[in-house]
């Protein structure tokens, strides 16, 4: 990767705004506020073990999952950082059943923000990389009115920006605003996100696959055939592939984005829609993967073309290197033909 120009996230966003003829700078301010929240969350994630922020709060979230103290910290931090910038008309979070209105003290803006405050939180106490995922839309309801559920339930294709922050050996913020995918590494010595990868392109074909093989028994037969295909030896197609699965979506996606790879969280006989959420996990990740030249589908159709019905709905996801995603879709389609 060529040596990157010395550029902060803020500067890069402003440069990017010049590509949007009608940009008002609001998106820049929104992303700047998000990066502030990311810095504070990064600080807490990196010292959680020292200040009793590990472990559970004792509560369960809307999905009946045990809430980690850091989950709640990240959720509250994002709301505090974003609710007064006057760029948003409504927010939605994995940790909140309903949409989150902007307090009447503040003017409502023209953007919508959905987020998973701390994805992979089951890994927190084991010091495994975790992440924040965000998705940004323009509102569709009338200006200067409270945002609505319809503002939140838009097609993934309508996203104006999306990104994630991975809290690992370093804190990296990756975003797209429709003009490529760019990564910024936090320099804690002066608290700035500095450009580390510009215009990331995911390799068209890889030799890495990421899936929880513990669910093998419950998979679609076509998927079983595909995984066995990856494990066969064939030098021309760089098989067998390597299996890499961290169990933290943002960490798995970030590695595959840089090295190439296919990440899969399929439906299975126990979970008809898989595990991952459409609105604040799969849609933003799909937007990033497509902007980096990859593919993201539910095994048949593009994730970004799935019509949302509810805020927390789940979807199967196959995403990453384009040729690998097309290949798994082919294996599953062939099996469906045999069964038909
Ligand atoms: P499993 C973490 O809990 C998460 O939501 C994603 O970050 C991750 O990819 C997936 O679930 C892991 O799920 O069932 O393989 O443990």
mmCIF file of C-alpha atoms and ligand atoms in Angstrom:
data_model
loop_
_atom_site.group_PDB
_atom_site.id
_atom_site.type_symbol
_atom_site.label_atom_id
_atom_site.label_comp_id
_atom_site.label_asym_id
_atom_site.label_seq_id
_atom_site.Cartn_x
_atom_site.Cartn_y
_atom_site.Cartn_z
ATOM 1 C CA UNK A 1 0.000 0.000 0.000
ATOM 2 C CA UNK A 2 1.472 3.366 -1.066
ATOM 3 C CA UNK A 3 2.557 5.719 1.788
ATOM 4 C CA UNK A 4 -0.532 7.683 2.726
ATOM 5 C CA UNK A 5 -0.695 11.466 2.741
ATOM 6 C CA UNK A 6 -0.808 12.971 6.228
ATOM 7 C CA UNK A 7 -4.546 13.567 6.433
ATOM 8 C CA UNK A 8 -7.028 13.611 9.297
ATOM 9 C CA UNK A 9 -10.512 12.150 9.072
ATOM 10 C CA UNK A 10 -12.019 15.629 9.319
ATOM 11 C CA UNK A 11 -9.940 16.936 6.397
ATOM 12 C CA UNK A 12 -10.729 13.855 4.299
ATOM 13 C CA UNK A 13 -14.474 14.242 4.877
ATOM 14 C CA UNK A 14 -14.340 17.911 3.868
ATOM 15 C CA UNK A 15 -12.370 16.961 0.723
ATOM 16 C CA UNK A 16 -15.048 14.349 0.050
ATOM 17 C CA UNK A 17 -17.816 16.916 0.444
ATOM 18 C CA UNK A 18 -16.440 18.677 -2.654
ATOM 19 C CA UNK A 19 -17.517 15.549 -4.595
ATOM 20 C CA UNK A 20 -21.117 16.153 -3.483
ATOM 21 C CA UNK A 21 -22.388 19.167 -5.489
ATOM 22 C CA UNK A 22 -25.124 19.954 -2.963
ATOM 23 C CA UNK A 23 -23.102 19.178 0.171
ATOM 24 C CA UNK A 24 -23.884 21.494 3.057
ATOM 25 C CA UNK A 25 -21.160 20.214 5.361
ATOM 26 C CA UNK A 26 -23.779 18.615 7.618
ATOM 27 C CA UNK A 27 -22.551 15.110 6.763
ATOM 28 C CA UNK A 28 -19.007 16.180 7.645
ATOM 29 C CA UNK A 29 -20.186 17.419 11.039
ATOM 30 C CA UNK A 30 -22.161 14.199 11.606
ATOM 31 C CA UNK A 31 -19.122 12.021 10.838
ATOM 32 C CA UNK A 32 -16.932 14.276 12.980
ATOM 33 C CA UNK A 33 -19.312 13.824 15.949
ATOM 34 C CA UNK A 34 -19.300 10.050 15.352
ATOM 35 C CA UNK A 35 -15.501 10.005 15.410
ATOM 36 C CA UNK A 36 -15.558 11.853 18.750
ATOM 37 C CA UNK A 37 -17.801 9.149 20.236
ATOM 38 C CA UNK A 38 -15.464 6.512 18.764
ATOM 39 C CA UNK A 39 -12.464 8.081 20.526
ATOM 40 C CA UNK A 40 -14.212 8.012 23.902
ATOM 41 C CA UNK A 41 -15.475 4.438 23.412
ATOM 42 C CA UNK A 42 -11.973 3.387 22.364
ATOM 43 C CA UNK A 43 -10.579 4.845 25.582
ATOM 44 C CA UNK A 44 -13.066 2.895 27.705
ATOM 45 C CA UNK A 45 -12.693 -0.350 25.714
ATOM 46 C CA UNK A 46 -8.947 -0.183 26.199
ATOM 47 C CA UNK A 47 -9.131 0.291 29.947
ATOM 48 C CA UNK A 48 -12.354 -1.654 30.658
ATOM 49 C CA UNK A 49 -10.566 -4.332 32.625
ATOM 50 C CA UNK A 50 -9.081 -1.732 34.930
ATOM 51 C CA UNK A 51 -12.209 0.222 35.787
ATOM 52 C CA UNK A 52 -14.809 -2.469 36.323
ATOM 53 C CA UNK A 53 -16.438 -1.960 32.930
ATOM 54 C CA UNK A 54 -16.202 -5.617 32.071
ATOM 55 C CA UNK A 55 -18.928 -8.115 32.703
ATOM 56 C CA UNK A 56 -22.674 -7.829 32.593
ATOM 57 C CA UNK A 57 -25.022 -5.094 33.743
ATOM 58 C CA UNK A 58 -27.475 -7.723 34.896
ATOM 59 C CA UNK A 59 -30.048 -6.527 32.324
ATOM 60 C CA UNK A 60 -31.147 -8.081 29.047
ATOM 61 C CA UNK A 61 -31.604 -6.083 25.826
ATOM 62 C CA UNK A 62 -34.589 -6.156 23.473
ATOM 63 C CA UNK A 63 -33.327 -9.425 22.057
ATOM 64 C CA UNK A 64 -33.079 -11.090 25.447
ATOM 65 C CA UNK A 65 -29.286 -10.914 25.242
ATOM 66 C CA UNK A 66 -27.304 -10.122 28.368
ATOM 67 C CA UNK A 67 -26.099 -6.525 28.177
ATOM 68 C CA UNK A 68 -22.448 -5.880 28.809
ATOM 69 C CA UNK A 69 -21.503 -2.719 30.716
ATOM 70 C CA UNK A 70 -19.460 -1.585 27.728
ATOM 71 C CA UNK A 71 -22.433 -2.155 25.387
ATOM 72 C CA UNK A 72 -24.460 0.268 27.426
ATOM 73 C CA UNK A 73 -21.589 2.711 27.766
ATOM 74 C CA UNK A 74 -21.098 2.765 23.987
ATOM 75 C CA UNK A 75 -24.853 3.111 23.375
ATOM 76 C CA UNK A 76 -25.157 6.041 25.786
ATOM 77 C CA UNK A 77 -21.958 7.678 24.504
ATOM 78 C CA UNK A 78 -23.167 7.614 20.900
ATOM 79 C CA UNK A 79 -26.510 9.137 21.876
ATOM 80 C CA UNK A 80 -24.858 11.853 23.964
ATOM 81 C CA UNK A 81 -22.426 12.673 21.138
ATOM 82 C CA UNK A 82 -25.072 12.703 18.415
ATOM 83 C CA UNK A 83 -28.301 14.050 19.928
ATOM 84 C CA UNK A 84 -27.475 17.764 19.993
ATOM 85 C CA UNK A 85 -25.552 18.298 16.747
ATOM 86 C CA UNK A 86 -28.837 19.246 14.992
ATOM 87 C CA UNK A 87 -27.909 17.060 11.990
ATOM 88 C CA UNK A 88 -30.241 14.167 12.875
ATOM 89 C CA UNK A 89 -34.005 13.805 12.950
ATOM 90 C CA UNK A 90 -33.992 10.324 14.529
ATOM 91 C CA UNK A 91 -31.660 7.513 15.640
ATOM 92 C CA UNK A 92 -31.980 3.748 16.147
ATOM 93 C CA UNK A 93 -29.730 1.409 18.135
ATOM 94 C CA UNK A 94 -29.406 -2.346 18.594
ATOM 95 C CA UNK A 95 -29.785 -1.655 22.329
ATOM 96 C CA UNK A 96 -33.123 0.193 21.997
ATOM 97 C CA UNK A 97 -36.379 -1.478 20.893
ATOM 98 C CA UNK A 98 -37.916 1.689 19.435
ATOM 99 C CA UNK A 99 -36.543 4.621 17.462
ATOM 100 C CA UNK A 100 -34.738 7.304 19.483
ATOM 101 C CA UNK A 101 -36.195 10.800 19.070
ATOM 102 C CA UNK A 102 -34.097 13.973 19.201
ATOM 103 C CA UNK A 103 -34.947 15.989 22.313
ATOM 104 C CA UNK A 104 -37.191 19.000 21.729
ATOM 105 C CA UNK A 105 -34.377 21.258 22.999
ATOM 106 C CA UNK A 106 -32.639 20.814 19.670
ATOM 107 C CA UNK A 107 -33.539 21.552 16.023
ATOM 108 C CA UNK A 108 -34.000 18.360 13.986
ATOM 109 C CA UNK A 109 -31.678 17.828 11.055
ATOM 110 C CA UNK A 110 -31.977 16.004 7.749
ATOM 111 C CA UNK A 111 -30.089 12.795 8.520
ATOM 112 C CA UNK A 112 -30.961 9.458 10.128
ATOM 113 C CA UNK A 113 -28.428 7.396 12.117
ATOM 114 C CA UNK A 114 -28.687 3.678 12.909
ATOM 115 C CA UNK A 115 -25.967 1.920 14.875
ATOM 116 C CA UNK A 116 -24.809 -1.182 16.649
ATOM 117 C CA UNK A 117 -22.923 0.472 19.511
ATOM 118 C CA UNK A 118 -20.610 -2.414 20.330
ATOM 119 C CA UNK A 119 -20.775 -5.420 18.024
ATOM 120 C CA UNK A 120 -19.131 -8.619 19.205
ATOM 121 C CA UNK A 121 -19.650 -7.679 22.818
ATOM 122 C CA UNK A 122 -19.660 -11.330 23.937
ATOM 123 C CA UNK A 123 -15.895 -11.138 23.286
ATOM 124 C CA UNK A 124 -15.262 -8.063 25.441
ATOM 125 C CA UNK A 125 -14.012 -9.869 28.559
ATOM 126 C CA UNK A 126 -11.623 -11.981 26.461
ATOM 127 C CA UNK A 127 -9.955 -8.874 24.984
ATOM 128 C CA UNK A 128 -10.958 -9.825 21.429
ATOM 129 C CA UNK A 129 -11.464 -6.988 18.909
ATOM 130 C CA UNK A 130 -14.986 -5.545 18.929
ATOM 131 C CA UNK A 131 -16.578 -2.732 16.994
ATOM 132 C CA UNK A 132 -19.179 -0.024 16.395
ATOM 133 C CA UNK A 133 -21.161 -0.135 13.132
ATOM 134 C CA UNK A 134 -23.117 2.854 11.749
ATOM 135 C CA UNK A 135 -25.449 3.582 8.861
ATOM 136 C CA UNK A 136 -26.609 7.037 7.685
ATOM 137 C CA UNK A 137 -29.608 7.998 5.530
ATOM 138 C CA UNK A 138 -31.274 11.229 4.462
ATOM 139 C CA UNK A 139 -34.706 11.635 6.039
ATOM 140 C CA UNK A 140 -37.789 10.981 3.863
ATOM 141 C CA UNK A 141 -40.339 12.558 6.233
ATOM 142 C CA UNK A 142 -41.011 16.334 6.057
ATOM 143 C CA UNK A 143 -38.227 18.641 7.317
ATOM 144 C CA UNK A 144 -38.539 20.203 10.796
ATOM 145 C CA UNK A 145 -40.759 17.370 12.069
ATOM 146 C CA UNK A 146 -39.762 14.519 14.421
ATOM 147 C CA UNK A 147 -38.119 11.640 12.562
ATOM 148 C CA UNK A 148 -40.185 8.496 11.970
ATOM 149 C CA UNK A 149 -39.833 4.723 11.761
ATOM 150 C CA UNK A 150 -40.153 5.061 7.957
ATOM 151 C CA UNK A 151 -37.060 7.302 8.010
ATOM 152 C CA UNK A 152 -35.230 4.360 9.621
ATOM 153 C CA UNK A 153 -36.661 1.555 7.485
ATOM 154 C CA UNK A 154 -35.179 2.572 4.143
ATOM 155 C CA UNK A 155 -33.561 0.282 1.552
ATOM 156 C CA UNK A 156 -29.827 -0.191 2.148
ATOM 157 C CA UNK A 157 -29.306 1.251 -1.347
ATOM 158 C CA UNK A 158 -30.423 4.633 0.052
ATOM 159 C CA UNK A 159 -27.570 4.936 2.555
ATOM 160 C CA UNK A 160 -25.567 8.161 2.116
ATOM 161 C CA UNK A 161 -22.729 6.924 4.351
ATOM 162 C CA UNK A 162 -21.782 3.910 6.438
ATOM 163 C CA UNK A 163 -18.839 2.719 8.459
ATOM 164 C CA UNK A 164 -17.421 0.850 11.369
ATOM 165 C CA UNK A 165 -14.857 1.352 14.111
ATOM 166 C CA UNK A 166 -12.778 -1.678 15.105
ATOM 167 C CA UNK A 167 -11.304 -1.508 18.622
ATOM 168 C CA UNK A 168 -8.335 -3.843 18.325
ATOM 169 C CA UNK A 169 -4.552 -3.568 18.634
ATOM 170 C CA UNK A 170 -5.289 -0.089 17.279
ATOM 171 C CA UNK A 171 -8.572 1.745 16.786
ATOM 172 C CA UNK A 172 -9.465 2.052 13.105
ATOM 173 C CA UNK A 173 -12.445 3.910 11.636
ATOM 174 C CA UNK A 174 -13.522 2.787 8.153
ATOM 175 C CA UNK A 175 -16.176 4.725 6.232
ATOM 176 C CA UNK A 176 -17.680 5.306 2.834
ATOM 177 C CA UNK A 177 -19.825 8.222 1.662
ATOM 178 C CA UNK A 178 -20.303 6.690 -1.764
ATOM 179 C CA UNK A 179 -16.858 7.543 -3.115
ATOM 180 C CA UNK A 180 -14.749 4.580 -2.084
ATOM 181 C CA UNK A 181 -13.822 3.066 1.273
ATOM 182 C CA UNK A 182 -11.217 4.761 3.458
ATOM 183 C CA UNK A 183 -9.585 3.761 6.750
ATOM 184 C CA UNK A 184 -8.217 5.979 9.506
ATOM 185 C CA UNK A 185 -6.095 4.871 12.445
ATOM 186 C CA UNK A 186 -6.448 6.663 15.765
ATOM 187 C CA UNK A 187 -3.192 8.187 16.978
ATOM 188 C CA UNK A 188 -3.835 8.240 20.734
ATOM 189 C CA UNK A 189 -0.896 10.578 21.332
ATOM 190 C CA UNK A 190 -2.915 13.487 19.942
ATOM 191 C CA UNK A 191 -6.356 11.963 19.513
ATOM 192 C CA UNK A 192 -6.693 12.246 15.745
ATOM 193 C CA UNK A 193 -7.812 9.647 13.211
ATOM 194 C CA UNK A 194 -5.132 9.671 10.485
ATOM 195 C CA UNK A 195 -5.620 8.259 6.978
ATOM 196 C CA UNK A 196 -4.098 4.783 6.820
ATOM 197 C CA UNK A 197 -5.759 3.227 3.732
ATOM 198 C CA UNK A 198 -7.371 5.272 0.936
ATOM 199 C CA UNK A 199 -9.829 3.734 -1.532
ATOM 200 C CA UNK A 200 -9.602 0.141 -0.265
ATOM 201 C CA UNK A 201 -10.357 -2.482 -2.935
ATOM 202 C CA UNK A 202 -11.186 -5.999 -1.746
ATOM 203 C CA UNK A 203 -9.456 -8.711 -3.868
ATOM 204 C CA UNK A 204 -11.934 -10.222 -6.362
ATOM 205 C CA UNK A 205 -11.015 -13.723 -5.210
ATOM 206 C CA UNK A 206 -9.509 -14.792 -1.911
ATOM 207 C CA UNK A 207 -8.261 -17.827 -0.008
ATOM 208 C CA UNK A 208 -9.950 -17.116 3.335
ATOM 209 C CA UNK A 209 -13.405 -18.116 4.488
ATOM 210 C CA UNK A 210 -15.123 -17.049 7.721
ATOM 211 C CA UNK A 211 -18.076 -18.987 9.156
ATOM 212 C CA UNK A 212 -19.029 -20.660 12.443
ATOM 213 C CA UNK A 213 -18.489 -24.299 11.436
ATOM 214 C CA UNK A 214 -20.103 -25.399 14.681
ATOM 215 C CA UNK A 215 -23.429 -24.898 12.905
ATOM 216 C CA UNK A 216 -22.495 -27.265 10.033
ATOM 217 C CA UNK A 217 -25.209 -29.778 10.917
ATOM 218 C CA UNK A 218 -27.967 -27.161 10.399
ATOM 219 C CA UNK A 219 -26.730 -25.660 7.124
ATOM 220 C CA UNK A 220 -28.300 -25.704 3.640
ATOM 221 C CA UNK A 221 -26.834 -28.707 1.743
ATOM 222 C CA UNK A 222 -25.481 -26.387 -0.955
ATOM 223 C CA UNK A 223 -23.493 -24.516 1.694
ATOM 224 C CA UNK A 224 -22.117 -27.790 3.057
ATOM 225 C CA UNK A 225 -21.026 -28.693 -0.490
ATOM 226 C CA UNK A 226 -19.386 -25.259 -0.880
ATOM 227 C CA UNK A 227 -17.377 -25.506 2.359
ATOM 228 C CA UNK A 228 -16.195 -29.011 1.396
ATOM 229 C CA UNK A 229 -15.211 -27.575 -2.033
ATOM 230 C CA UNK A 230 -13.088 -24.904 -0.284
ATOM 231 C CA UNK A 231 -11.406 -27.632 1.773
ATOM 232 C CA UNK A 232 -10.452 -29.742 -1.277
ATOM 233 C CA UNK A 233 -6.954 -29.358 -2.736
ATOM 234 C CA UNK A 234 -6.578 -27.578 -6.068
ATOM 235 C CA UNK A 235 -3.564 -25.351 -6.690
ATOM 236 C CA UNK A 236 -5.184 -23.485 -9.616
ATOM 237 C CA UNK A 237 -7.934 -22.133 -7.381
ATOM 238 C CA UNK A 238 -5.688 -21.715 -4.307
ATOM 239 C CA UNK A 239 -7.595 -24.433 -2.417
ATOM 240 C CA UNK A 240 -7.755 -25.454 0.371
ATOM 241 C CA UNK A 241 -8.717 -21.993 1.698
ATOM 242 C CA UNK A 242 -7.778 -20.933 5.215
ATOM 243 C CA UNK A 243 -10.533 -20.782 7.820
ATOM 244 C CA UNK A 244 -10.435 -17.537 9.826
ATOM 245 C CA UNK A 245 -13.323 -16.789 12.218
ATOM 246 C CA UNK A 246 -13.001 -14.420 15.179
ATOM 247 C CA UNK A 247 -16.684 -14.370 16.083
ATOM 248 C CA UNK A 248 -16.692 -10.570 16.016
ATOM 249 C CA UNK A 249 -18.197 -9.425 12.723
ATOM 250 C CA UNK A 250 -16.318 -6.110 12.474
ATOM 251 C CA UNK A 251 -12.959 -7.823 13.076
ATOM 252 C CA UNK A 252 -13.685 -10.584 10.533
ATOM 253 C CA UNK A 253 -14.936 -8.090 7.963
ATOM 254 C CA UNK A 254 -11.964 -5.748 8.439
ATOM 255 C CA UNK A 255 -9.454 -8.575 7.850
ATOM 256 C CA UNK A 256 -11.333 -9.839 4.801
ATOM 257 C CA UNK A 257 -11.649 -6.287 3.408
ATOM 258 C CA UNK A 258 -7.858 -5.892 3.462
ATOM 259 C CA UNK A 259 -6.741 -9.448 2.618
ATOM 260 C CA UNK A 260 -9.744 -10.732 0.672
ATOM 261 C CA UNK A 261 -12.146 -13.319 2.008
ATOM 262 C CA UNK A 262 -15.747 -14.395 2.295
ATOM 263 C CA UNK A 263 -17.690 -13.871 5.529
ATOM 264 C CA UNK A 264 -20.851 -15.941 5.964
ATOM 265 C CA UNK A 265 -23.566 -15.929 8.568
ATOM 266 C CA UNK A 266 -26.231 -18.092 6.884
ATOM 267 C CA UNK A 267 -29.757 -19.000 7.781
ATOM 268 C CA UNK A 268 -29.970 -22.567 9.048
ATOM 269 C CA UNK A 269 -32.563 -25.092 10.182
ATOM 270 C CA UNK A 270 -32.664 -23.457 13.597
ATOM 271 C CA UNK A 271 -32.592 -19.788 12.557
ATOM 272 C CA UNK A 272 -34.548 -19.174 9.348
ATOM 273 C CA UNK A 273 -33.142 -15.635 8.992
ATOM 274 C CA UNK A 274 -29.662 -16.147 10.401
ATOM 275 C CA UNK A 275 -28.409 -14.066 13.328
ATOM 276 C CA UNK A 276 -27.165 -10.702 12.083
ATOM 277 C CA UNK A 277 -29.364 -7.613 11.843
ATOM 278 C CA UNK A 278 -30.186 -6.005 8.534
ATOM 279 C CA UNK A 279 -30.442 -2.324 9.439
ATOM 280 C CA UNK A 280 -27.370 -1.665 11.586
ATOM 281 C CA UNK A 281 -25.052 -4.582 10.823
ATOM 282 C CA UNK A 282 -25.601 -6.065 7.347
ATOM 283 C CA UNK A 283 -26.669 -2.955 5.384
ATOM 284 C CA UNK A 284 -23.710 -0.764 6.441
ATOM 285 C CA UNK A 285 -21.245 -3.641 5.976
ATOM 286 C CA UNK A 286 -22.785 -4.457 2.579
ATOM 287 C CA UNK A 287 -22.463 -0.807 1.468
ATOM 288 C CA UNK A 288 -18.787 -0.785 2.454
ATOM 289 C CA UNK A 289 -18.063 -4.154 0.788
ATOM 290 C CA UNK A 290 -19.766 -3.074 -2.477
ATOM 291 C CA UNK A 291 -17.957 0.286 -2.444
ATOM 292 C CA UNK A 292 -14.690 -1.701 -2.107
ATOM 293 C CA UNK A 293 -15.598 -3.772 -5.204
ATOM 294 C CA UNK A 294 -16.973 -6.811 -3.377
ATOM 295 C CA UNK A 295 -20.400 -8.419 -3.186
ATOM 296 C CA UNK A 296 -22.908 -8.807 -0.330
ATOM 297 C CA UNK A 297 -26.034 -10.953 -0.609
ATOM 298 C CA UNK A 298 -28.417 -13.026 1.480
ATOM 299 C CA UNK A 299 -27.412 -16.001 -0.657
ATOM 300 C CA UNK A 300 -29.664 -14.910 -3.490
ATOM 301 C CA UNK A 301 -30.270 -11.135 -3.601
ATOM 302 C CA UNK A 302 -28.173 -8.082 -2.757
ATOM 303 C CA UNK A 303 -28.413 -7.146 0.927
ATOM 304 C CA UNK A 304 -28.888 -3.501 -0.138
ATOM 305 C CA UNK A 305 -32.064 -4.439 -2.045
ATOM 306 C CA UNK A 306 -33.822 -6.152 0.877
ATOM 307 C CA UNK A 307 -36.970 -4.179 1.739
ATOM 308 C CA UNK A 308 -36.883 -3.619 5.532
ATOM 309 C CA UNK A 309 -40.025 -4.536 7.502
ATOM 310 C CA UNK A 310 -38.915 -4.085 11.131
ATOM 311 C CA UNK A 311 -36.052 -2.304 12.897
ATOM 312 C CA UNK A 312 -34.342 -5.396 14.321
ATOM 313 C CA UNK A 313 -34.991 -7.894 11.569
ATOM 314 C CA UNK A 314 -32.263 -10.427 10.797
ATOM 315 C CA UNK A 315 -30.905 -11.572 7.439
ATOM 316 C CA UNK A 316 -28.498 -14.232 6.238
ATOM 317 C CA UNK A 317 -25.337 -12.616 4.841
ATOM 318 C CA UNK A 318 -22.610 -13.770 2.453
ATOM 319 C CA UNK A 319 -20.155 -10.940 1.773
ATOM 320 C CA UNK A 320 -16.606 -10.191 0.672
ATOM 321 C CA UNK A 321 -14.583 -11.082 -2.431
ATOM 322 C CA UNK A 322 -16.968 -10.997 -5.359
ATOM 323 C CA UNK A 323 -15.980 -14.278 -7.029
ATOM 324 C CA UNK A 324 -16.240 -16.186 -3.737
ATOM 325 C CA UNK A 325 -19.716 -14.832 -2.943
ATOM 326 C CA UNK A 326 -20.920 -15.660 -6.476
ATOM 327 C CA UNK A 327 -19.503 -19.175 -6.033
ATOM 328 C CA UNK A 328 -21.399 -19.920 -2.799
ATOM 329 C CA UNK A 329 -24.600 -18.549 -4.381
ATOM 330 C CA UNK A 330 -24.043 -20.968 -7.294
ATOM 331 C CA UNK A 331 -23.576 -23.975 -4.967
ATOM 332 C CA UNK A 332 -26.786 -23.164 -3.087
ATOM 333 C CA UNK A 333 -28.780 -22.479 -6.282
ATOM 334 C CA UNK A 334 -27.644 -25.822 -7.757
ATOM 335 C CA UNK A 335 -28.805 -27.647 -4.637
ATOM 336 C CA UNK A 336 -32.165 -25.848 -4.762
ATOM 337 C CA UNK A 337 -32.554 -26.992 -8.393
ATOM 338 C CA UNK A 338 -31.836 -30.600 -7.401
ATOM 339 C CA UNK A 339 -34.392 -30.375 -4.587
ATOM 340 C CA UNK A 340 -37.031 -28.647 -6.782
HETATM 341 P P1 LIG B 1 -21.667 -16.875 16.566
HETATM 342 C C1 LIG B 1 -21.225 -11.219 17.862
HETATM 343 O O1 LIG B 1 -22.067 -11.710 18.892
HETATM 344 C C2 LIG B 1 -22.014 -11.272 16.552
HETATM 345 O O2 LIG B 1 -23.143 -10.477 16.631
HETATM 346 C C3 LIG B 1 -21.129 -10.857 15.391
HETATM 347 O O3 LIG B 1 -20.234 -9.857 15.735
HETATM 348 C C4 LIG B 1 -20.431 -12.158 15.032
HETATM 349 O O4 LIG B 1 -20.041 -12.219 13.680
HETATM 350 C C5 LIG B 1 -21.497 -13.208 15.341
HETATM 351 O O5 LIG B 1 -22.386 -12.614 16.295
HETATM 352 C C6 LIG B 1 -20.904 -14.448 15.944
HETATM 353 O O6 LIG B 1 -21.977 -15.341 16.172
HETATM 354 O O7 LIG B 1 -23.039 -17.539 16.532
HETATM 355 O O8 LIG B 1 -20.755 -17.436 15.500
HETATM 356 O O9 LIG B 1 -21.037 -16.843 17.924
#
